[in-house]
Coordinates of C-alpha atoms in Angstrom, one line a residue:
Chain A
M945 CA -137.2 57.8 86.4
N946 CA -135.2 60.9 85.6
S947 CA -132.0 60.7 83.7
L948 CA -129.7 61.1 86.7
A949 CA -131.5 58.3 88.5
K950 CA -131.1 56.1 85.4
L951 CA -127.4 56.9 85.3
L952 CA -127.1 56.0 89.0
E953 CA -128.9 52.7 88.4
A954 CA -126.5 51.8 85.6
A955 CA -123.4 52.7 87.7
L956 CA -124.6 50.9 90.8
F957 CA -125.4 47.8 88.7
A958 CA -122.0 47.8 87.0
S959 CA -119.8 48.5 90.0
P960 CA -118.2 45.6 91.8
R961 CA -118.4 47.4 95.1
P962 CA -120.5 49.9 97.0
I963 CA -120.2 53.5 95.7
P964 CA -119.8 56.3 98.2
T965 CA -122.0 59.4 97.6
D966 CA -119.0 61.6 96.5
E967 CA -118.0 59.1 93.9
L968 CA -121.6 59.0 92.6
A969 CA -121.3 62.7 92.3
A970 CA -118.4 62.3 89.9
L971 CA -120.9 60.7 87.4
D972 CA -122.4 64.0 86.6
A973 CA -120.4 67.1 87.4
E974 CA -123.4 69.4 86.9
A975 CA -125.7 67.6 89.4
S976 CA -126.0 69.4 92.8
P977 CA -125.9 67.4 96.0
A978 CA -129.6 68.0 96.4
A979 CA -130.3 66.7 92.9
L980 CA -128.1 63.6 93.6
Q981 CA -129.9 62.9 96.8
S982 CA -133.3 63.2 95.2
A983 CA -132.2 60.9 92.3
L984 CA -131.1 58.3 94.9
D985 CA -134.5 58.7 96.7
E986 CA -136.3 58.3 93.4
L987 CA -134.4 55.1 92.6
R988 CA -135.0 53.6 96.0
E989 CA -138.6 54.5 95.9
H990 CA -138.9 53.0 92.4
Y991 CA -137.5 49.7 93.6
D992 CA -139.7 49.7 96.7
V993 CA -143.0 50.9 95.4
D994 CA -143.0 49.2 92.0
G995 CA -142.2 45.9 93.5
H996 CA -138.7 44.8 92.4
G997 CA -136.5 41.9 93.1
V998 CA -133.7 44.3 94.1
E999 CA -133.3 47.2 96.4
L1000 CA -131.1 50.2 97.0
V1001 CA -129.1 49.8 100.2
D1002 CA -126.8 52.1 102.1
V1003 CA -124.3 49.5 103.2
G1004 CA -122.2 52.0 105.1
G1005 CA -119.4 53.3 103.0
G1006 CA -121.5 53.4 100.0
W1007 CA -124.7 52.6 98.0
Q1008 CA -125.4 49.3 96.4
V1009 CA -128.2 47.7 94.5
L1010 CA -128.7 44.3 96.0
T1011 CA -131.0 41.3 95.6
R1012 CA -133.8 41.3 98.2
P1013 CA -133.1 38.8 100.9
E1014 CA -136.4 36.9 100.4
Y1015 CA -135.1 35.7 97.0
T1016 CA -131.7 34.5 98.1
E1017 CA -132.9 31.1 99.1
A1018 CA -134.6 30.3 95.8
I1019 CA -131.5 31.5 93.9
E1020 CA -129.2 29.4 95.9
R1021 CA -131.5 26.4 95.5
A1022 CA -131.5 26.8 91.7
Q1023 CA -127.7 27.0 91.7
L1024 CA -127.4 23.9 93.8
A1025 CA -129.4 22.0 91.2
V1026 CA -126.1 21.9 89.4
R1027 CA -124.5 19.0 91.3
P1028 CA -120.8 18.4 91.5
T1029 CA -119.7 15.8 89.0
R1030 CA -117.4 12.9 89.7
L1031 CA -114.7 11.3 87.5
S1032 CA -115.1 7.7 86.4
P1033 CA -112.5 5.2 87.6
A1034 CA -111.2 5.0 84.0
A1035 CA -110.8 8.8 83.9
L1036 CA -109.1 8.8 87.3
E1037 CA -106.6 6.1 86.3
T1038 CA -105.8 7.8 83.1
L1039 CA -105.3 11.1 85.0
A1040 CA -103.0 9.3 87.4
I1041 CA -100.9 7.9 84.6
V1042 CA -100.6 11.3 82.9
A1043 CA -99.7 13.0 86.2
Y1044 CA -96.8 10.7 86.8
R1045 CA -95.6 9.9 83.3
Q1046 CA -96.1 13.2 81.5
P1047 CA -95.4 14.0 78.7
I1048 CA -97.1 10.8 77.5
G1049 CA -99.0 9.8 74.4
R1050 CA -102.3 8.1 74.1
A1051 CA -100.8 4.8 72.8
E1052 CA -98.6 4.5 75.9
I1053 CA -101.5 5.2 78.3
S1054 CA -103.6 2.7 76.4
E1055 CA -100.8 0.2 76.8
I1056 CA -100.6 0.7 80.6
R1057 CA -104.3 0.6 81.1
G1058 CA -104.9 -2.2 78.6
V1059 CA -107.8 -0.4 76.9
D1060 CA -108.1 2.4 74.4
V1061 CA -108.2 5.7 76.2
G1062 CA -109.3 8.1 73.4
A1063 CA -112.6 9.0 74.8
V1064 CA -111.3 9.3 78.4
I1065 CA -108.5 11.6 77.2
R1066 CA -111.0 13.8 75.4
S1067 CA -113.1 14.1 78.5
L1068 CA -110.2 15.0 80.7
H1069 CA -109.1 17.5 78.1
E1070 CA -112.5 19.0 78.0
R1071 CA -112.5 19.3 81.8
G1072 CA -109.2 21.2 81.5
L1073 CA -107.3 18.7 83.7
I1074 CA -104.9 17.6 80.9
D1075 CA -103.7 19.4 77.8
V1076 CA -101.5 18.7 74.7
V1077 CA -98.0 19.6 75.7
G1078 CA -96.1 18.5 72.6
R1079 CA -95.6 15.8 70.0
A1080 CA -93.5 12.7 70.1
E1081 CA -90.9 11.9 67.5
G1082 CA -91.7 9.1 65.1
L1083 CA -94.5 7.8 63.1
G1084 CA -97.5 10.2 63.0
R1085 CA -95.8 12.3 65.6
P1086 CA -98.4 11.5 68.3
L1087 CA -99.7 14.1 70.7
L1088 CA -98.2 14.1 74.1
Y1089 CA -100.4 15.0 77.1
G1090 CA -99.6 16.6 80.4
T1091 CA -101.5 18.0 83.4
T1092 CA -102.7 21.6 83.5
P1093 CA -102.6 24.4 86.1
A1094 CA -106.3 23.5 86.7
F1095 CA -105.1 20.0 87.7
L1096 CA -102.8 21.4 90.3
E1097 CA -105.6 23.7 91.5
Q1098 CA -108.0 20.8 91.8
F1099 CA -105.7 19.1 94.3
A1100 CA -104.4 22.4 95.9
L1101 CA -100.9 21.6 94.7
R1102 CA -98.4 24.2 93.9
H1103 CA -96.1 22.0 91.8
L1104 CA -96.2 18.6 90.4
E1105 CA -93.3 17.7 92.6
E1106 CA -95.7 18.0 95.6
L1107 CA -97.2 14.7 94.5
P1108 CA -95.8 11.9 96.6
R1109 CA -93.1 9.7 95.1
V1110 CA -94.3 6.3 94.1
D1111 CA -92.4 4.7 96.9
E1112 CA -94.0 7.1 99.4
L1113 CA -97.4 6.3 98.1
A1114 CA -98.3 3.8 100.8
I1115 CA -97.8 6.3 103.6
A1116 CA -99.3 9.2 101.6
L1117 CA -102.3 7.1 100.8
R1118 CA -102.9 6.3 104.5
K1119 CA -102.6 9.9 105.4
A1120 CA -104.5 11.4 102.6
G1121 CA -107.3 9.0 103.4
D1122 CA -107.5 10.3 107.0
P1123 CA -110.7 12.4 107.3
G1124 CA -110.4 15.9 108.7
V1125 CA -106.8 16.5 108.0
P1126 CA -105.5 18.7 105.3
V1127 CA -103.8 16.8 102.5
A1128 CA -102.0 19.7 100.8
E1129 CA -99.9 22.7 101.6
P1130 CA -102.2 24.6 103.9
Q1131 CA -101.5 28.1 102.6
P1132 CA -103.9 30.3 100.7
A1133 CA -103.5 29.6 97.0
Chain B
M805 CA -114.7 38.0 87.3
D806 CA -115.9 36.3 84.1
L807 CA -114.1 35.5 80.9
V808 CA -115.3 38.6 79.1
T809 CA -114.2 41.1 81.5
A810 CA -111.0 39.3 82.6
P811 CA -108.1 41.6 82.0
A812 CA -105.7 40.2 79.5
T813 CA -102.0 39.9 80.1
A814 CA -99.7 42.0 78.0
R815 CA -98.4 38.9 76.2
D816 CA -101.8 37.6 75.3
P817 CA -101.9 37.4 71.5
A818 CA -105.7 37.6 71.6
T819 CA -105.8 41.1 72.9
A820 CA -104.8 44.3 71.2
S821 CA -101.9 44.8 73.6
P822 CA -98.3 45.1 72.7
A823 CA -97.0 42.3 70.5
D824 CA -94.3 40.0 71.7
G825 CA -92.0 39.9 68.7
T826 CA -93.2 36.5 67.4
F827 CA -96.1 38.4 66.0
V828 CA -95.6 40.2 62.8
V829 CA -99.2 41.2 63.0
D830 CA -99.0 44.1 65.4
L831 CA -95.5 45.3 64.4
D832 CA -96.2 46.4 60.9
G833 CA -100.0 47.0 60.9
F834 CA -100.6 44.0 58.6
N835 CA -102.1 40.8 59.7
G836 CA -100.0 38.7 57.3
P837 CA -99.0 38.5 53.7
L838 CA -102.6 38.2 52.4
D839 CA -103.5 41.4 54.2
L840 CA -100.5 43.2 52.7
L841 CA -101.4 41.9 49.3
L842 CA -105.0 43.1 49.5
A843 CA -103.8 46.5 50.6
L844 CA -101.5 46.7 47.6
I845 CA -104.4 45.7 45.3
R846 CA -106.6 48.3 46.9
D847 CA -103.9 51.0 46.7
E848 CA -103.1 50.2 43.1
Q849 CA -106.7 50.1 42.2
V850 CA -106.4 46.9 40.2
D851 CA -109.0 44.2 39.6
I852 CA -108.6 41.3 41.9
Y853 CA -109.7 38.9 39.1
D854 CA -107.0 40.3 36.8
I855 CA -104.0 41.1 39.0
P856 CA -101.0 42.5 37.1
V857 CA -98.7 40.1 38.8
A858 CA -95.4 41.6 37.8
R859 CA -96.3 45.0 39.2
I860 CA -97.9 43.7 42.4
C861 CA -95.0 41.4 42.9
G862 CA -92.5 44.2 42.7
Q863 CA -94.6 46.3 45.1
F864 CA -94.9 43.4 47.5
L865 CA -91.1 42.9 47.6
S866 CA -90.4 46.6 48.1
R867 CA -93.0 46.8 50.9
M868 CA -91.5 43.8 52.6
H869 CA -88.2 45.5 52.5
E870 CA -89.6 48.8 53.8
L871 CA -91.4 47.0 56.7
R872 CA -88.3 44.8 57.4
L873 CA -90.3 41.7 56.8
N874 CA -87.5 40.0 55.0
E875 CA -87.1 37.5 57.8
A876 CA -90.7 36.6 58.2
A877 CA -91.3 33.1 56.7
E878 CA -94.9 33.8 55.8
Y879 CA -94.0 36.8 53.8
L880 CA -91.1 35.1 52.1
E881 CA -93.4 32.2 51.1
M882 CA -95.9 34.6 49.5
A883 CA -93.0 36.5 47.7
A884 CA -91.8 33.2 46.3
R885 CA -95.3 32.3 45.2
L886 CA -95.8 35.7 43.4
I887 CA -92.5 35.2 41.6
R888 CA -93.5 31.8 40.5
I889 CA -96.8 33.0 39.2
K890 CA -95.1 35.9 37.4
A891 CA -92.9 33.4 35.6
Q892 CA -95.8 31.2 34.7
M893 CA -97.6 34.2 33.3
L894 CA -94.7 34.7 30.9
L895 CA -95.0 31.1 29.5
P896 CA -96.5 31.0 26.0
R897 CA -100.2 30.0 26.2
K898 CA -101.5 26.8 24.6
D899 CA -103.9 26.9 21.7
G900 CA -107.4 28.0 22.7
L901 CA -108.0 30.2 25.7
D902 CA -110.4 27.8 27.2
Q903 CA -107.7 25.4 27.9
W904 CA -105.5 28.0 29.6
E905 CA -105.3 27.6 33.4
D906 CA -104.8 31.0 34.9
P907 CA -101.8 30.6 37.3
R908 CA -103.3 33.3 39.4
A909 CA -106.5 31.3 40.1
E910 CA -105.5 29.8 43.4
L911 CA -104.1 33.1 44.7
V912 CA -107.3 34.9 43.7
R913 CA -109.4 32.3 45.5
R914 CA -107.3 32.7 48.7
L915 CA -107.5 36.5 48.5
L916 CA -111.3 36.4 48.1
E917 CA -111.6 34.0 51.0
Y918 CA -109.4 36.2 53.1
Q919 CA -111.3 39.3 52.1
Q920 CA -114.6 37.6 53.0
M921 CA -113.2 36.7 56.4
R922 CA -112.1 40.3 56.9
E923 CA -115.7 41.3 56.3
V924 CA -116.8 39.0 59.0
V925 CA -114.2 40.5 61.2
D926 CA -115.8 43.9 60.7
V927 CA -119.1 42.5 61.8
L928 CA -117.5 40.9 64.9
E929 CA -115.6 44.1 65.7
K930 CA -118.8 46.1 65.7
L931 CA -120.7 43.5 67.8
G932 CA -117.8 43.3 70.2
E933 CA -117.7 47.1 70.5
D934 CA -121.4 47.3 71.2
R935 CA -121.0 44.6 73.9
R936 CA -118.0 46.4 75.4
N937 CA -120.2 49.5 75.7
R938 CA -122.5 47.8 78.1
F939 CA -121.5 46.6 81.6
G940 CA -122.7 43.3 83.1
R941 CA -123.1 42.8 86.8
S942 CA -119.7 42.5 88.4
Y943 CA -120.6 42.5 92.1
L944 CA -120.9 39.0 93.5
A945 CA -122.6 38.4 96.8
Q946 CA -120.4 35.9 98.7
A947 CA -123.0 33.4 99.7
A948 CA -125.0 33.4 96.5
A949 CA -122.3 32.3 94.1
P950 CA -120.8 28.8 94.6
P951 CA -118.5 27.8 91.7
P952 CA -120.6 26.1 89.0
A953 CA -120.5 22.3 89.0
P954 CA -117.3 21.7 90.9
L955 CA -115.5 18.5 90.4
A956 CA -115.7 16.2 93.4
L957 CA -112.2 15.0 93.3
S958 CA -109.7 14.8 96.1
L959 CA -106.0 14.1 96.2
S960 CA -106.7 10.8 97.9
D961 CA -108.9 9.8 95.0
L962 CA -106.0 10.4 92.6
L963 CA -103.5 8.5 94.8
V964 CA -105.8 5.6 95.1
A965 CA -106.0 5.5 91.3
V966 CA -102.2 5.6 91.1
D967 CA -102.1 2.7 93.4
R968 CA -104.7 0.8 91.4
V969 CA -102.7 1.4 88.2
L970 CA -99.5 0.2 89.8
R971 CA -101.1 -2.9 91.0
A972 CA -102.8 -3.6 87.7
S973 CA -99.9 -2.7 85.4
R974 CA -97.4 -5.3 84.4
K975 CA -94.9 -2.6 83.5
P976 CA -95.0 -0.2 86.5
S977 CA -92.4 2.2 85.1
I978 CA -94.2 5.0 86.8
H979 CA -91.5 6.3 89.0
E980 CA -89.5 8.8 87.1
V981 CA -91.1 12.1 87.9
I982 CA -90.2 13.1 91.5
P983 CA -86.4 13.6 91.9
R984 CA -86.2 14.2 95.7
A985 CA -86.8 11.7 98.4
L986 CA -88.9 12.8 101.3
D987 CA -87.4 13.3 104.7
V988 CA -90.3 12.8 107.1
D989 CA -88.1 11.9 110.1
G990 CA -86.1 15.1 109.7
A991 CA -89.2 17.1 109.5
M992 CA -90.6 15.4 112.6
E993 CA -87.5 16.4 114.4
T994 CA -88.0 20.0 113.3
V995 CA -91.6 20.0 114.5
R996 CA -90.7 18.5 117.8
A997 CA -88.0 21.1 118.2
V998 CA -90.4 24.0 117.5
L999 CA -93.0 22.5 120.0
Q1000 CA -90.4 22.2 122.7
L1001 CA -90.0 26.0 122.5
R1002 CA -93.7 26.9 122.3
A1003 CA -97.0 25.2 122.9
H1004 CA -98.6 26.8 119.8
A1005 CA -97.2 27.0 116.3
R1006 CA -98.3 27.6 112.8
W1007 CA -97.5 25.9 109.5
R1008 CA -95.0 28.6 108.6
D1009 CA -93.1 27.9 111.8
V1010 CA -92.3 24.3 110.8
V1011 CA -92.0 24.7 107.1
R1012 CA -90.0 27.7 105.9
A1013 CA -91.4 30.1 103.3
G1014 CA -90.2 29.2 99.8
A1015 CA -89.6 25.6 100.9
E1016 CA -88.9 23.0 98.3
P1017 CA -91.8 20.8 97.4
W1018 CA -90.3 17.8 99.0
E1019 CA -89.8 19.8 102.2
V1020 CA -93.5 20.9 102.1
L1021 CA -94.7 17.3 101.7
S1022 CA -92.2 16.0 104.3
G1023 CA -93.5 18.7 106.7
L1024 CA -97.1 17.8 106.0
L1025 CA -96.5 14.0 106.5
A1026 CA -94.5 14.7 109.7
L1027 CA -97.4 16.7 111.1
L1028 CA -99.9 14.0 110.3
E1029 CA -97.6 11.3 111.7
L1030 CA -97.1 13.3 115.0
A1031 CA -100.8 14.0 115.2
K1032 CA -101.5 10.3 114.8
R1033 CA -99.0 9.6 117.7
S1034 CA -100.9 12.2 119.7
E1035 CA -97.9 14.4 120.1
L1036 CA -99.7 17.4 118.7
H1037 CA -103.1 18.6 117.6
L1038 CA -103.9 20.1 114.3
T1039 CA -106.7 22.4 113.5
Q1040 CA -107.6 24.3 110.4
P1041 CA -110.3 26.9 110.8
R1042 CA -111.4 26.7 107.1
P1043 CA -110.0 25.2 103.9
F1044 CA -106.7 26.8 102.8
A1045 CA -106.4 28.6 106.1
D1046 CA -103.2 28.5 108.1
V1047 CA -102.9 25.2 110.0
E1048 CA -102.6 25.7 113.8
I1049 CA -100.4 23.3 115.6
R1050 CA -100.9 22.7 119.4
R1051 CA -98.7 20.6 121.6
E1052 CA -100.7 17.8 123.2
L1053 CA -100.4 17.3 126.9
A1054 CA -99.8 13.6 126.3
G1055 CA -96.9 14.5 124.0
E1056 CA -95.6 16.9 126.7
A1057 CA -95.7 14.1 129.3
A1058 CA -93.9 11.7 127.0
Chain C
M1270 CA -144.2 43.3 88.4
N1271 CA -145.5 39.8 89.2
S1272 CA -143.6 37.7 91.8
L1273 CA -141.9 35.5 89.2
A1274 CA -140.6 38.6 87.4
K1275 CA -139.2 39.9 90.6
L1276 CA -137.6 36.6 91.4
L1277 CA -136.0 36.6 87.9
E1278 CA -134.8 40.1 88.4
A1279 CA -133.2 39.2 91.7
A1280 CA -131.4 36.2 90.1
L1281 CA -130.2 38.2 87.1
F1282 CA -128.8 40.9 89.4
A1283 CA -126.9 38.1 91.3
S1284 CA -125.2 36.7 88.3
P1285 CA -122.2 38.1 86.3
R1286 CA -123.0 35.7 83.4
P1287 CA -126.1 35.1 81.3
I1288 CA -128.3 32.6 83.0
P1289 CA -129.5 29.8 80.7
T1290 CA -133.3 29.5 80.4
D1291 CA -133.4 26.1 82.1
E1292 CA -131.6 27.5 85.1
L1293 CA -134.1 30.3 85.3
A1294 CA -136.8 27.7 85.1
A1295 CA -135.3 26.0 88.1
L1296 CA -135.9 29.1 90.2
D1297 CA -139.6 28.3 90.4
A1298 CA -140.4 24.6 89.7
E1299 CA -144.1 25.4 89.5
A1300 CA -143.8 28.0 86.8
S1301 CA -144.7 26.8 83.3
P1302 CA -142.4 27.7 80.3
A1303 CA -145.2 30.1 79.2
A1304 CA -145.3 31.8 82.6
L1305 CA -141.5 32.1 82.6
Q1306 CA -141.5 33.7 79.1
S1307 CA -144.2 36.1 80.1
A1308 CA -142.3 37.1 83.2
L1309 CA -139.2 37.7 81.2
D1310 CA -141.2 39.8 78.8
E1311 CA -142.7 41.8 81.6
L1312 CA -139.3 42.4 83.1
R1313 CA -137.9 43.5 79.7
E1314 CA -140.8 45.8 79.1
H1315 CA -140.6 47.2 82.5
Y1316 CA -137.0 48.2 81.9
D1317 CA -137.8 49.7 78.5
V1318 CA -141.0 51.5 79.3
D1319 CA -140.3 52.8 82.7
G1320 CA -137.0 54.2 81.7
H1321 CA -134.2 52.3 83.4
G1322 CA -130.4 52.5 83.2
V1323 CA -130.3 48.8 82.5
E1324 CA -132.0 46.4 80.1
L1325 CA -132.7 42.7 79.7
V1326 CA -131.0 41.0 76.8
D1327 CA -131.2 37.6 75.3
V1328 CA -127.8 36.2 74.7
G1329 CA -126.2 32.8 73.9
G1330 CA -129.2 30.8 75.0
G1331 CA -129.6 32.7 78.2
W1332 CA -130.6 36.0 79.7
Q1333 CA -128.6 38.8 81.1
V1334 CA -129.2 42.3 82.5
L1335 CA -126.7 44.9 81.0
T1336 CA -126.3 48.6 81.4
R1337 CA -127.5 50.8 78.5
P1338 CA -124.7 52.0 76.3
E1339 CA -125.4 55.7 76.8
Y1340 CA -124.2 55.5 80.4
T1341 CA -120.9 53.7 79.7
E1342 CA -118.8 56.8 79.1
A1343 CA -119.9 58.5 82.4
I1344 CA -119.4 55.3 84.4
E1345 CA -115.9 54.7 82.9
R1346 CA -114.9 58.4 83.4
A1347 CA -115.9 58.1 87.1
Q1348 CA -113.8 54.9 87.3
L1349 CA -116.7 52.9 88.7
A1350 CA -116.2 50.0 86.3
V1351 CA -113.7 49.0 83.6
R1352 CA -114.5 48.0 80.1
P1353 CA -112.9 44.6 79.0
T1354 CA -109.9 44.6 76.7
R1355 CA -110.5 44.7 73.0
L1356 CA -109.6 41.6 71.0
S1357 CA -106.7 41.9 68.6
P1358 CA -107.2 41.7 64.8
A1359 CA -105.4 38.4 64.8
A1360 CA -107.8 37.0 67.4
L1361 CA -110.9 38.4 65.5
E1362 CA -109.7 36.9 62.2
T1363 CA -109.2 33.6 63.8
L1364 CA -112.6 33.7 65.6
A1365 CA -114.3 34.7 62.3
I1366 CA -112.9 31.7 60.6
V1367 CA -113.7 29.3 63.5
A1368 CA -117.3 30.7 63.7
Y1369 CA -118.0 30.0 60.0
R1370 CA -115.9 26.9 59.4
Q1371 CA -116.2 24.9 62.6
P1372 CA -115.1 22.3 63.3
I1373 CA -111.8 23.4 61.9
G1374 CA -108.2 22.6 62.6
R1375 CA -105.2 24.8 63.1
A1376 CA -103.6 24.1 59.8
E1377 CA -106.7 25.1 57.9
I1378 CA -107.1 28.3 59.8
S1379 CA -103.4 29.1 59.2
E1380 CA -103.9 28.5 55.5
I1381 CA -106.8 30.9 55.3
R1382 CA -105.1 33.6 57.4
G1383 CA -101.7 33.1 55.7
V1384 CA -99.9 33.1 59.0
D1385 CA -99.4 30.5 61.8
V1386 CA -102.2 30.7 64.3
G1387 CA -100.8 28.4 67.1
A1388 CA -100.4 31.2 69.7
V1389 CA -103.7 32.9 68.9
I1390 CA -105.6 29.6 69.2
R1391 CA -104.0 28.9 72.5
S1392 CA -105.0 32.2 73.8
L1393 CA -108.5 32.1 72.5
H1394 CA -108.8 28.6 74.0
E1395 CA -107.6 29.9 77.4
R1396 CA -110.2 32.7 77.2
G1397 CA -112.8 30.1 76.6
L1398 CA -113.9 31.6 73.3
I1399 CA -113.1 28.5 71.3
D1400 CA -112.8 24.9 72.4
V1401 CA -111.8 21.5 71.0
V1402 CA -114.8 19.9 69.5
G1403 CA -113.2 16.8 68.0
R1404 CA -110.3 15.4 66.0
A1405 CA -109.8 15.2 62.2
E1406 CA -109.0 11.9 60.6
G1407 CA -105.6 11.5 59.1
L1408 CA -102.0 12.1 60.2
G1409 CA -101.7 13.1 63.8
R1410 CA -105.5 13.4 64.1
P1411 CA -105.3 17.2 64.5
L1412 CA -107.6 18.9 67.0
L1413 CA -110.7 20.6 65.7
Y1414 CA -112.0 23.8 67.2
G1415 CA -115.4 25.4 67.5
T1416 CA -116.9 28.4 69.2
T1417 CA -118.3 28.3 72.8
P1418 CA -121.2 29.9 74.6
A1419 CA -118.7 32.5 75.9
F1420 CA -118.0 33.5 72.3
L1421 CA -121.7 34.3 71.9
E1422 CA -121.7 36.2 75.2
Q1423 CA -118.7 38.2 74.1
F1424 CA -120.4 39.4 71.0
A1425 CA -123.9 39.5 72.5
L1426 CA -125.2 37.0 70.0
R1427 CA -128.3 34.9 70.7
H1428 CA -126.9 32.2 68.4
L1429 CA -124.4 31.8 65.5
E1430 CA -127.2 32.2 62.9
E1431 CA -127.3 35.9 63.9
L1432 CA -124.0 36.4 62.1
P1433 CA -124.5 37.4 58.4
R1434 CA -125.0 34.5 56.0
V1435 CA -122.2 34.1 53.4
D1436 CA -124.5 35.3 50.6
E1437 CA -125.3 38.4 52.6
L1438 CA -121.6 39.5 52.6
A1439 CA -120.5 42.0 50.0
I1440 CA -117.7 39.8 48.8
A1441 CA -118.9 36.7 47.1
L1442 CA -117.1 34.6 44.6
R1443 CA -118.1 35.7 41.1
K1444 CA -117.6 32.5 39.3
A1445 CA -120.5 30.1 39.7
G1446 CA -119.3 26.6 40.7
D1447 CA -116.0 27.8 42.0
P1448 CA -114.4 24.9 43.8
G1449 CA -113.4 27.1 46.8
V1450 CA -116.6 28.4 48.3
P1451 CA -114.8 30.6 50.8
V1452 CA -116.7 30.6 54.0
A1453 CA -119.5 28.2 55.0
E1454 CA -122.6 29.0 56.8
P1455 CA -122.2 29.5 60.6
Q1456 CA -122.7 26.2 62.3
P1457 CA -124.5 25.9 65.5
A1458 CA -122.1 25.7 68.4

């Protein structure tokens, strides 16, 4: 490919959106419109003739290099191989305690749950659902945990205060369990 | 947008953007007392293994003063250390040089350690620059990019777990967080009032913008309760879209 | 190009992040590891020999297509893509220490740098460049940090061993048997 075609390929690859012809022209002030057009043609032909997984498309409003449609299915299938993961009941209970009692230390959670929660805390922390928010006073100054913005995002909550009160839990549980109804503030995040 | 190309906020201490005052680093051009000390040793062209402590200590104090670092704890600590070493150097040495423990040894070790790390920084800086000079793909086709390994976890899962904990726990002191009670009845009145005026409404018609969290939740529970009583019909075209509220004929008749 | 190479190209053009080798393998269940490698080689060679604006690079245990550096200036001048922000010296110093000394706690990093590193650690953690990899024994069981795959990606490293070994650095401790060997070998993430 000629050097203008290579530059166009790099720009089209890097751009988050389609690029109109006049913006492509800004890449090389010395290139004539005819030279630009012939570089675009060369790039398109190169993708088509050499057999590539991508193609140059005029999407209306600009040029874009896109994955050929015949490969989309295989790509999506490969991505779906990564299945959503679920939290264990132990992790969920620990998360529930942190949500309602934060800031709270490991010892206190262990006391409520009646088992050591070290590993569970680590895994919730790794998932970004809880984080260290401070240290308690007293012996060893134990770490205190709280929920993270990712926690709110997971449940589409804007604030922690959107969690139901404990005495509203029964009704909220009934409602939240209803299929097909939104459980959180139904506005775009 | 991925982590690498994500724009940093101005207050992010990991980016080379303006410092936020808590960072001595970007204010004076030095990354801390060890950096300043190394600069002095370089400027004075002295041997790092045989630092003339009295001279370097004097220089350090005057640079601290020039750079207005007199308040910075880290610099003060280093100044104190230098003064201590200077005093120790003046003590008469015991018989036999072999037995003499150089009071500068620990400082030299730290300076070398720091210098070595600076060398790694140079390597990283170069690698990082090389990478910054190449663009990755930033266009994302809508359909082809589901979020990786999403967590299958709903609010009801969480609430069920809260319930489980409450039932199991002997000390259910889990009630301190939420300060406001909900007013579901009041919210139901509001929804009914809106639906008396019009057959169709949206979420924003029944819960004001900027509503308090308890109002949001009250409104939500009210809608669900009224839907259950068949007074209205709720639809949401897609997740997070505005909820559409339609008056049910049954509700109208009632 | 053969059909597997085309499929790989399509997938690589669809992803903003490096794709791990096992995910590439999931694209075609029937392709052997050898076939996958030879298709990757073919794609790389094609980009190199035919003269393309992009190239295939091997980074952090995965593969990524990147633009060639010679086009960056023109693309940025034409405002078709934006380069990411540079890391601050404080962040680079902290990363250098974590890369060579992981797992390492905040106190130890602060000691080496001679300044408190709490805020820098938080921000590096948020950017996903370092992560908690464990806890030290002792008082308060401080968190220990290590580098992440995103760190490798940010510096276009295949693995940590690509960083210079300590004995390759110009500054080495002179005295043999010095108790404080300054920086350890990079540990695998």
